[in-house]
């Protein structure tokens, strides 16, 4: 079963909170209002894919946990 | 809780004029009360960390600031009911519908089309006698054409909707009835356009929003109409004048232009530096405190209007070394010109691509581009939301 690694670059995050809205329970804002994943490795999830694709600053990266290949965002 | 109750007078400066000396005006306080030229009393927030904190902190509400009854600029009347004037969760529900159309990935796919529009406009300029007027020949038609194509608005209607947006973005010198008439005109335009697209859907953003309404009931008909107005106004007026104010800066810095001519690879970084250094707007969108908030050594009570002075963030010496110097090789992308938080500019990536392609074209193809009149002759339209030039006459060296 494929697993995804979810990563948010806090230097790039502009705190738009789109990910929190699109994939509730998958992302959380820290005290600085920067986003991070609730779980760093997850089963494939369309809402998380949608959140990564919709992030205005492209701060969210999704990679295949086995191969390290980026997950197709379309 | 201490409040210095005497507000100081604050008037934002136009591009080309020296910025107001904030430290003197504020008496060194990073957050202070001020009286604006229209008589409104607001709190002004300065410095990078304070500004960033304020614009991402949900205790500073856009919805309250633009609600009927609060003192508003013309722009704020427009913002009420649009995503620009909403708080989560309403804001989130609507912004989600359009967010994916404006990501860097999606916008990057539009770059060849943007470059082709730039080339076409420069071809037309080069084919006519000099001087040219950048406003009508380039700065306005470029983003107007791009957002019209994205939305599915006929580009030949540009003149009509530009007249409306001029009125809406003007403020205290304007009769409020004129602004309401312009808002009604723009709104009615989209009511008609949405009906015709509903009958004949196309591969464009308006048709996608109509499907989100009709198939999934994710927004009301009114929200759909306001969203179209917002995207159209937000999609061209800002970028057009960012091109203009950036050019004014570049005209004063020929050495920096020479660097960009020699190495066009510097242009994306230069666009960030121009966004950091230039002054596009006079007064930023206001927020209103939902509760008492401690910030920058002050305590702002609940129910107060608060404005972030973005220029003081973008020229904060603790973040940008020698901040008043334009340096196209500087790492400037952390500027706050597009804001931050839930209201971070939806069209930021589109604006970046348009600005990059604009300067690639103008600097690469029109050597010696310069003002054709003394800078003191340039006139800005009344209104403080966006510094909008009436004309920008330019010349360049013929090949």
Coordinates of C-alpha atoms in Angstrom, one line a residue, chain A residues 10 13-18 21-22 32-34 50 52-58 72-74, chain B residues 49 52 56-58 91-92 95-96 99-100 102-106 339-342 344-345 349:
Chain A
X10 CA 7.5 26.9 7.1
X13 CA 4.1 29.2 4.3
X14 CA 2.2 32.5 4.2
X15 CA -0.4 31.4 6.7
X16 CA -3.3 31.5 4.2
X17 CA -4.7 28.5 6.1
X18 CA -6.2 27.1 2.8
X21 CA -9.8 24.5 5.3
X22 CA -9.4 22.0 2.4
X32 CA 3.4 31.6 14.4
X33 CA 0.3 30.6 12.3
X34 CA 2.6 28.5 10.1
X50 CA -6.1 19.1 -3.2
X52 CA -1.1 20.7 -1.7
X53 CA -2.3 21.7 -5.2
X54 CA -4.2 24.7 -3.8
X55 CA -1.5 26.1 -1.5
X56 CA -0.9 29.7 -2.7
X57 CA 2.7 29.6 -1.9
X58 CA 3.3 25.9 -2.8
X72 CA 1.1 14.0 -9.0
X73 CA -1.0 17.0 -7.9
X74 CA -3.5 17.1 -10.8
Chain B
X49 CA 7.0 41.7 12.7
X52 CA 2.9 40.4 9.8
X56 CA -2.5 37.0 10.0
X57 CA -4.1 37.4 13.4
X58 CA -7.9 36.7 13.2
X91 CA -14.1 33.6 3.4
X92 CA -12.7 30.1 3.3
X95 CA -11.8 31.3 -1.6
X96 CA -11.5 27.6 -1.9
X99 CA -7.7 29.1 -5.1
X100 CA -6.7 26.3 -7.4
X102 CA -4.3 30.9 -9.2
X103 CA -1.6 28.6 -7.9
X104 CA 1.9 29.0 -9.2
X105 CA 1.6 25.8 -11.1
X106 CA -1.6 26.8 -12.9
X339 CA 0.0 40.5 2.5
X340 CA 0.0 37.3 4.4
X341 CA -2.6 35.1 6.2
X342 CA -6.0 34.3 4.8
X344 CA -2.8 37.0 1.0
X345 CA -3.3 38.2 -2.5
X349 CA 1.5 34.4 -8.6

